Each structure stands twice: as structure tokens, then as C-alpha cells.
Coordinates of C-alpha atoms (C1' of nucleotides) in Angstrom, one line a residue:
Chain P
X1 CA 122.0 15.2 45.6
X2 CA 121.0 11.6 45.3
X3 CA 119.9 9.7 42.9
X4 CA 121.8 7.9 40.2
X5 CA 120.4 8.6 36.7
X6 CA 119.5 4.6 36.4
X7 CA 117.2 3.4 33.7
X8 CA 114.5 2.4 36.0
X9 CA 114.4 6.2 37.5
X10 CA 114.6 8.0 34.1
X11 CA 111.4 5.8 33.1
X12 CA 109.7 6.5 36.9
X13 CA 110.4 10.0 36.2
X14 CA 109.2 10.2 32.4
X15 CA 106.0 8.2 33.3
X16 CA 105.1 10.5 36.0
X17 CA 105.4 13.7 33.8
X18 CA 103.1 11.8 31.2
X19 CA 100.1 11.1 33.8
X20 CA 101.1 14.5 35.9
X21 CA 100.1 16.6 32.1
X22 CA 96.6 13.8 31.6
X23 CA 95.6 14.4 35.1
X24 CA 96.3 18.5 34.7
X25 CA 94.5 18.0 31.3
X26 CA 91.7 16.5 32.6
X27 CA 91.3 18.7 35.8
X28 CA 91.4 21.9 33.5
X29 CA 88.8 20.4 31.3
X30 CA 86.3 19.5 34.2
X31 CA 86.5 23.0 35.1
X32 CA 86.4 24.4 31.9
X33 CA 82.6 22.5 31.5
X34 CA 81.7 24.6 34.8
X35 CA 82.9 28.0 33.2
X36 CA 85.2 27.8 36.0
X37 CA 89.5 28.3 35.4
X38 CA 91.6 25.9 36.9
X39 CA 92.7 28.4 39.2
X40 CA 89.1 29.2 40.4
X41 CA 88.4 25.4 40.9
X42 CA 91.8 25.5 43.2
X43 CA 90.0 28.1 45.1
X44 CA 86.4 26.8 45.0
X45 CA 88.2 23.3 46.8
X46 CA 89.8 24.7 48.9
X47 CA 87.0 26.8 50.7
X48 CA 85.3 23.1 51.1
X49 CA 86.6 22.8 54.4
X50 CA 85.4 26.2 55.7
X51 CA 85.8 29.9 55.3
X52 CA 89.9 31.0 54.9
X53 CA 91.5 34.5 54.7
X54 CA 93.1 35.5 51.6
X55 CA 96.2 35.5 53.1
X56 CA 95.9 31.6 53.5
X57 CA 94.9 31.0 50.3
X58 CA 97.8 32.1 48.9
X59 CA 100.1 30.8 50.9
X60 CA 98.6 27.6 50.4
X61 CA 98.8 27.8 46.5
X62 CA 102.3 29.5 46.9
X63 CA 101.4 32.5 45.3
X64 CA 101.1 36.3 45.7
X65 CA 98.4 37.6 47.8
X66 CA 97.3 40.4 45.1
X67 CA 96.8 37.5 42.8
X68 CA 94.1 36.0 45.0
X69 CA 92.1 39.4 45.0
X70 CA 91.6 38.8 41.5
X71 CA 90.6 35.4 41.6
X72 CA 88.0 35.9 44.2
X73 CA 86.4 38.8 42.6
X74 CA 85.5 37.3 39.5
X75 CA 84.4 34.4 41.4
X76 CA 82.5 36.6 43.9
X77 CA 81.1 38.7 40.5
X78 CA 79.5 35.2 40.0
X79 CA 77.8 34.7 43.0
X80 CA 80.3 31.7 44.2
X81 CA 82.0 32.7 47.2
X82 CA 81.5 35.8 49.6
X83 CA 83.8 37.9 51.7
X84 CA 83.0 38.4 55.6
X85 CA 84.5 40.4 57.7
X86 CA 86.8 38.8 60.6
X87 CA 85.3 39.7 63.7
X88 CA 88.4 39.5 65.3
X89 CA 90.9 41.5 63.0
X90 CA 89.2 43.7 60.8
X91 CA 92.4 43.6 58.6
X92 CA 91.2 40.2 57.2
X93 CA 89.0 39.1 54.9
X94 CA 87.5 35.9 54.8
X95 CA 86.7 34.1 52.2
X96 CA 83.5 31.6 52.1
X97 CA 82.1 29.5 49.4
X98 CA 78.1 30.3 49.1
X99 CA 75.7 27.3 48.5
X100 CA 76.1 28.0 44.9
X101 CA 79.7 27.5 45.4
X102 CA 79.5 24.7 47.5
X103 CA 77.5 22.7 44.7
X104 CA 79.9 23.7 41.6
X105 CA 82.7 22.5 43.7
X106 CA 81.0 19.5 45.2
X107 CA 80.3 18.6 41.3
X108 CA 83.8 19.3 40.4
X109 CA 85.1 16.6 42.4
X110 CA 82.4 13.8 41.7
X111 CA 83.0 14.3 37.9
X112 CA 86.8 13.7 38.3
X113 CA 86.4 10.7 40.2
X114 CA 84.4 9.6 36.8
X115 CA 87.0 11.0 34.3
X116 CA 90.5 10.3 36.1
X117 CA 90.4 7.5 33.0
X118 CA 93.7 5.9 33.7
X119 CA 92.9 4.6 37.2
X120 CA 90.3 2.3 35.0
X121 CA 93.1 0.2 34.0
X122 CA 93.8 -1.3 37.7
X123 CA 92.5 -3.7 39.4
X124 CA 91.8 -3.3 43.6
X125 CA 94.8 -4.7 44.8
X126 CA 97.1 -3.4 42.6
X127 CA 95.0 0.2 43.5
X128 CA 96.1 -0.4 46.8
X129 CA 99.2 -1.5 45.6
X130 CA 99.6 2.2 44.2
X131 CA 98.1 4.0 47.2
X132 CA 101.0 2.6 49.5
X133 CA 103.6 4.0 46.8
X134 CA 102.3 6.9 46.1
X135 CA 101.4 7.7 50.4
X136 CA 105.4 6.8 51.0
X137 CA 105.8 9.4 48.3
X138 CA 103.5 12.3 49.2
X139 CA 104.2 12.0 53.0
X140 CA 108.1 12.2 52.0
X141 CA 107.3 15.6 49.8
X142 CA 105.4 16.7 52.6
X143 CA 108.4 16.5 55.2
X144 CA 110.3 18.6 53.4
Chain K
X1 CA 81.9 6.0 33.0
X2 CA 82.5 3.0 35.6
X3 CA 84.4 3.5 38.8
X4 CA 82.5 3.5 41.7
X5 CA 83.4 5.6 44.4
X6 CA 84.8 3.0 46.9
X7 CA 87.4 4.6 49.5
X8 CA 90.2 3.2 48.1
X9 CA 89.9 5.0 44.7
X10 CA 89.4 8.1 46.2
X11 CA 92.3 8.1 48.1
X12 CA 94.4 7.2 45.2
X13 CA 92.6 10.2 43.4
X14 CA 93.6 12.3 46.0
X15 CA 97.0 11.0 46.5
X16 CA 97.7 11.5 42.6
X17 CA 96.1 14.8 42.8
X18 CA 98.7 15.9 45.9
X19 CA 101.8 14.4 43.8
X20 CA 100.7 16.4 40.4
X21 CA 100.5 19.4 42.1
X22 CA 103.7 18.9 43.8
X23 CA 105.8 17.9 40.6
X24 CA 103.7 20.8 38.8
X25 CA 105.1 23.3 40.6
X26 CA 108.8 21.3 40.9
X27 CA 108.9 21.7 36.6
X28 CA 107.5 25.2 37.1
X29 CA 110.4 26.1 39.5
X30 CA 113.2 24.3 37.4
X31 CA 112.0 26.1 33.9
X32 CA 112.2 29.8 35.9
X33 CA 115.7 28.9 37.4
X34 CA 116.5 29.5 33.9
X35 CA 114.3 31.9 33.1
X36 CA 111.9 29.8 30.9
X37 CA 108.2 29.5 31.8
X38 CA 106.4 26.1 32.0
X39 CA 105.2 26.7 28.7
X40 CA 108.5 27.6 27.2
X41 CA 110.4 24.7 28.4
X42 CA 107.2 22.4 27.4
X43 CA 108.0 23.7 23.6
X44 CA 111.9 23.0 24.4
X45 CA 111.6 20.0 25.4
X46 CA 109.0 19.1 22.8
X47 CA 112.1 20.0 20.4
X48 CA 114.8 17.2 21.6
X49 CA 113.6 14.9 19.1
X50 CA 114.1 17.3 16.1
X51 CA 112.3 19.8 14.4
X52 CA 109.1 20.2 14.2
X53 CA 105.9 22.0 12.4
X54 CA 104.2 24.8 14.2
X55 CA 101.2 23.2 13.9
X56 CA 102.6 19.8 15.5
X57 CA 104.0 21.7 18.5
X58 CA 99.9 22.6 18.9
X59 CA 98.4 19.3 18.3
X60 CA 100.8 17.6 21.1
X61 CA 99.9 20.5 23.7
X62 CA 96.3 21.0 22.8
X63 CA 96.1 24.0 22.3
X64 CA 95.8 26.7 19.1
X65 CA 98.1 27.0 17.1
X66 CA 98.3 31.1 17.6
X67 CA 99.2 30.5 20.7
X68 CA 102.2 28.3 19.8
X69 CA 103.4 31.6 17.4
X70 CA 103.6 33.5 21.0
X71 CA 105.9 31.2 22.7
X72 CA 108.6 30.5 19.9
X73 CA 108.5 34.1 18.9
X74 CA 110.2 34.5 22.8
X75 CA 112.3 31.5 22.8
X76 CA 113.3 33.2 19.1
X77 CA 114.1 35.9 20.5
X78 CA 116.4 34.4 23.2
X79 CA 118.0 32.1 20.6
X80 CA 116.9 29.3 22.2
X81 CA 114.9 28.4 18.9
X82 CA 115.0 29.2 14.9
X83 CA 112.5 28.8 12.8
X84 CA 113.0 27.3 9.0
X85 CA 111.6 27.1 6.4
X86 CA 110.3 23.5 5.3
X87 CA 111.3 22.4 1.6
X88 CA 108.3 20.4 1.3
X89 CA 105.7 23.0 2.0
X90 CA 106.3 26.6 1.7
X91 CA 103.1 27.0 3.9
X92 CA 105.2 25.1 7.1
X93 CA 107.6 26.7 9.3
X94 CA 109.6 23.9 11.3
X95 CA 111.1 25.3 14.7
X96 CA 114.1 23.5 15.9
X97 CA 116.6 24.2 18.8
X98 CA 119.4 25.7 18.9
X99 CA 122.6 24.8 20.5
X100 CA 122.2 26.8 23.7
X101 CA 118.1 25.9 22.9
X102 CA 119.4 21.9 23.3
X103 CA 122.1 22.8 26.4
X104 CA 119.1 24.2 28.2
X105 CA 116.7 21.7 27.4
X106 CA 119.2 19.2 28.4
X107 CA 120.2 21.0 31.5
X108 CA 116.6 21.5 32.9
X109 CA 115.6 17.5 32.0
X110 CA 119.2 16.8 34.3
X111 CA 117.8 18.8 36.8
X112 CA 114.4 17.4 37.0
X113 CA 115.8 14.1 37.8
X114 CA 117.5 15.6 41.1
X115 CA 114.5 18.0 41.9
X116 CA 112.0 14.6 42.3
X117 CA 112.9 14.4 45.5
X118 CA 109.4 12.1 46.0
X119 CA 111.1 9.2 44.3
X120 CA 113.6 9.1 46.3
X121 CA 111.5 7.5 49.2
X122 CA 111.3 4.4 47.8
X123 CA 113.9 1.6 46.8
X124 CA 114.7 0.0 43.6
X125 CA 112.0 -2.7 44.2
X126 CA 109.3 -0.3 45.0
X127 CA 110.4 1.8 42.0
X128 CA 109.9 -1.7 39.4
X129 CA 106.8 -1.8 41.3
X130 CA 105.4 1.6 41.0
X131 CA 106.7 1.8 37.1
X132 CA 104.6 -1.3 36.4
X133 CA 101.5 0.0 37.2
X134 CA 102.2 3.6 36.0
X135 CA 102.8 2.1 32.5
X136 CA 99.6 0.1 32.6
X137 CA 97.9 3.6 33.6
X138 CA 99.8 5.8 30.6
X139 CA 98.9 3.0 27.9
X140 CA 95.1 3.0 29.0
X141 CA 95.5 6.6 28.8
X142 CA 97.0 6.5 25.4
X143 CA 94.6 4.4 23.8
X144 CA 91.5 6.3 24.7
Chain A
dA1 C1' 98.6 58.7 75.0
dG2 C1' 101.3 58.4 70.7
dT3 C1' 104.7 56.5 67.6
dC4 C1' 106.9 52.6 65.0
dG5 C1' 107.1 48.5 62.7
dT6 C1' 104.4 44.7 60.9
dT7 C1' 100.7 42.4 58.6
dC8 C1' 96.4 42.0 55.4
dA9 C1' 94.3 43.3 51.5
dT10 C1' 94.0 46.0 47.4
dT11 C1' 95.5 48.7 43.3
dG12 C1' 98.2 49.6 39.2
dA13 C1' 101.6 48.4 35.9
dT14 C1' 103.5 44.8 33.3
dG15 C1' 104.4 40.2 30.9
dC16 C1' 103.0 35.6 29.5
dA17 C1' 99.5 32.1 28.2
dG18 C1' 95.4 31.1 26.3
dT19 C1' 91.1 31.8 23.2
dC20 C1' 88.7 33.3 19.0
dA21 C1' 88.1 35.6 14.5
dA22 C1' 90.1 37.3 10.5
dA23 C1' 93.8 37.6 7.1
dC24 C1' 97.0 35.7 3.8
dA25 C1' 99.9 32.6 1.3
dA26 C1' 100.5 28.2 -0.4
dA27 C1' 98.8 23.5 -1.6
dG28 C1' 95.4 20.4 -3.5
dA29 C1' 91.2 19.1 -6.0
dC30 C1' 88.1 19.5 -9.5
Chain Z
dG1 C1' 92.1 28.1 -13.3
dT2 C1' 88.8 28.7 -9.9
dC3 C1' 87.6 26.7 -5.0
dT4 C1' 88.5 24.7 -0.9
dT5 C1' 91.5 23.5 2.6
dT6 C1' 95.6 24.0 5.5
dG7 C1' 99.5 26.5 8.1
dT8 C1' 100.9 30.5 10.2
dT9 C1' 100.3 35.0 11.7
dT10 C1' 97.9 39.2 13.6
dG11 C1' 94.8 41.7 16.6
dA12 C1' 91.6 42.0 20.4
dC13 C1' 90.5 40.2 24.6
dT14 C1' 90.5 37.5 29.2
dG15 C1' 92.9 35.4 33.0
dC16 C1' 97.0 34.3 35.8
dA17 C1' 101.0 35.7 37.7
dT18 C1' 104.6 39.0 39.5
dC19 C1' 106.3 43.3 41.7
dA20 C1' 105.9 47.9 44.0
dA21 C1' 103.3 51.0 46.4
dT22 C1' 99.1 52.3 49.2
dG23 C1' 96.1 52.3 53.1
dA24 C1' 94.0 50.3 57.1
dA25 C1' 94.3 47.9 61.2
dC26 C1' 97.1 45.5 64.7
dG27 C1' 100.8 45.1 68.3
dA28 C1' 104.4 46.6 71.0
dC29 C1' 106.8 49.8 73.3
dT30 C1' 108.0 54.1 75.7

DNA sequence: AGTCGTTCATTGATGCAGTCAAACAAAGAC
DNA sequence: GTCTTTGTTTGACTGCATCAATGAACGACT
């Protein structure tokens, strides 16, 4: 296990779970003003790289497979993303984002830049400041 | 409105965005290794401080207040939660924890502190550091 | 060739979370 | 003593999530 209980952790810890909820607020809200769910605007981003098969999609959100059919249909009822065929396995589906798609998620991410609010309060080098912590922290998830 | 989209800020977006999802799904795991759901344990933990009005419970989360009837009526029916009546105001129901509702609670915050494995990447400097500008973010995101 | 086990996506059943509109009781105001 | 407002609940509905089972295609192996 690890860490003490100190003062200075309990405080880390309670001030992270405050912005974690604002940021998930404000992330749920942005999509919310598209029509889109959260879980949709997941999606949407993540086909911003290229087409993926369903199968990665859910592994990638760490979820079930048959839950992803049902997010893509209703997206695909609304014209924002399109399943191909996989010329080479015809098992797999793959999942693209259409132009239509492409823009709603291209907006999604410019309006958050504008409404993440609390990054307002910081100045450039103490931004930095934050992006060394918090790359020493995400690379350390990442390894595990 | 304000930021402009300079590198740096978006990196620290997308930094905060990884770690969110990360300690998301960390407080999602904890609440179902006791059988609770993230909403569940949100109300629970909501409760630590005392009592409180239906209606209060909803204001905090944001969301309606029907919803809020949902979510105790399961942790009611677990035992985890009791609802009584206010003397004040016939019209209130306050909804306080139980004794195994406050061992839980208090048994899924202990494990949180364990779970963060992030944190643990960085020393007791780093941590004063990183607390610093955290609080600086979570009071500009209070006061808005 | 044909069979066996595996993998990908879907379907159906189920539970929880969330919204909205409508109901009802109690409180407060006039 | 009506009238309006407030707190909670109910009912109908949508979406997210899980699990179990199905079916199609792949891969390997004899």
C-alpha cells in the first residue's frame, strides 16, 4: 500500500475530487448544448484520430462491447458516424466519424478549451508549473 | 471567455482531462467493490456531515430532486440510509446515515486514499506544490 | 476437406441514473 | 381563508451499463 494518510495528501486528494466533479460537470454540459451525451462525445473524440472497430472502442473506455452497439446506433441514427465494412475481416465493424461528426466533435473540444474556467486562475508559469505535475502523474497511472 | 489556445493550455487541458478520467473510473471501481454505484456513494458521502434535506442532496449534485428519491429509496433499502422526518417542516424529509451507511462511507473514503495511486509519483514538495495551485483553481471555480 | 475453438458484433433482459410533467401535502402570504 | 410557492413523490420515458446467448467469420489443426 503506500501512502501515509498525512494532511497534505488528504487535501491533494479532496482537491482533486472537487475539480475532477467541475471538469466532469462542465464536459457533460458542453455536450449536453450539442444534443450529444457524455458518452456519445467519448465516442465522437475518439474517432478523431481515424476510423476504429467497435471492439476497440470499448476496450478503450473499459466497457462492454454490446454497450458500444448502442451508442453508435443512436449516433449513426443521427448522421454522425458510419460503419464500414473491414476489408480484411468481415467480422469487424468499423467505426468512422462523418464530416458532420467530425465538426460537432471538432466544436466540442474548442468550446472546452473556453469553458475549462478554473485554468483562468493561473498564470503561464505556474501552468507549466501544473503540466510537469500533473505529466509525472498521468505517465505514472499510465505504467500501471 | 479569454484563454487563448497557446500549447501549453492545451496540454494542461488534456493532461487534466486524462487524470479525471482516470480517478473517475478509480471512485467508480471503489463504490462497486461494495456494491454501491457512483451515484450512491456520492449521496453517502454527501451524508458524513449530517443529515440533510432531499432537496439539498439535489442542489449540491445538480440534478432534480426526483431523481435524488431514486437513489435513497436503494440505499433505504440496504439500510445504508433512513429518512426522518424534519420538526421544522412537515413538507422536509432529512436523510441521514446509518451506522453501517457511516462504516461504509468511511471505508470507501479510506480506500480512495490508497486507490490514487497517481499521487504517489510525486514527493512531499511536489505535493505542497501541486495543492497550491489546485486550491487557487477550486476557489476561482467556486466563486463563479 | 471438415471440425473445433475463438473472436466480433448484435440482441434481449434487466437495473440504475437522469429528465420532465403531474400530483399532493404543507407552509407562507395576502 | 383562499392563493401561491415549496418539498417530495409518482409515472413515463431515454440513455448507459451489465450479463448471457446468438450468429457469423476467422484460424488452426487433423
Amino acid at each position: 500500500m503506500s501512502q501515509p494518510q498525512d494532511p497534505l495528501t488528504l487535501e491533494v486528494v479532496d482537491l482533486m475530487a472537487t475539480l475532477v466533479s467541475v471538469f466532469h460537470k462542465e464536459y457533460e454540459e458542453a455536450a449536453a448544448a450539442r444534443s450529444l451525451t457524455g458518452a456519445q462525445a467519448k465516442v465522437l473524440a475518439l474517432l478523431r484520430r481515424g476510423p476504429l472497430p467497435m471492439r476497440q472502442i470499448a476496450q478503450t473506455l473499459s466497457c462492454e462491447p454490446s454497450n458500444i452497439t448502442g451508442i453508435v446506433d443512436r449516433l449513426e441514427a443521427r448522421g454522425l458516424v458510419a460503419r464500414q465494412a473491414d476489408p480484411e475481416d468481415r467480422r469487424v465493424k468499423r467505426v468512422a466519424a462523418t464530416e458532420a461528426g467530425e465538426a460537432a466533435s471538432a466544436e466540442l473540444r474548442e468550446s472546452l478549451h473556453f469553458a475549462r474556467a478554473p485554468l483562468a486562475a493561473l498564470g503561464p508559469e505556474e501552468r507549466t508549473q501544473l503540466r510537469d505535475l500533473l505529466r509525472r502523474m498521468a505517465d505514472s497511472a499510465g505504467q500501471r
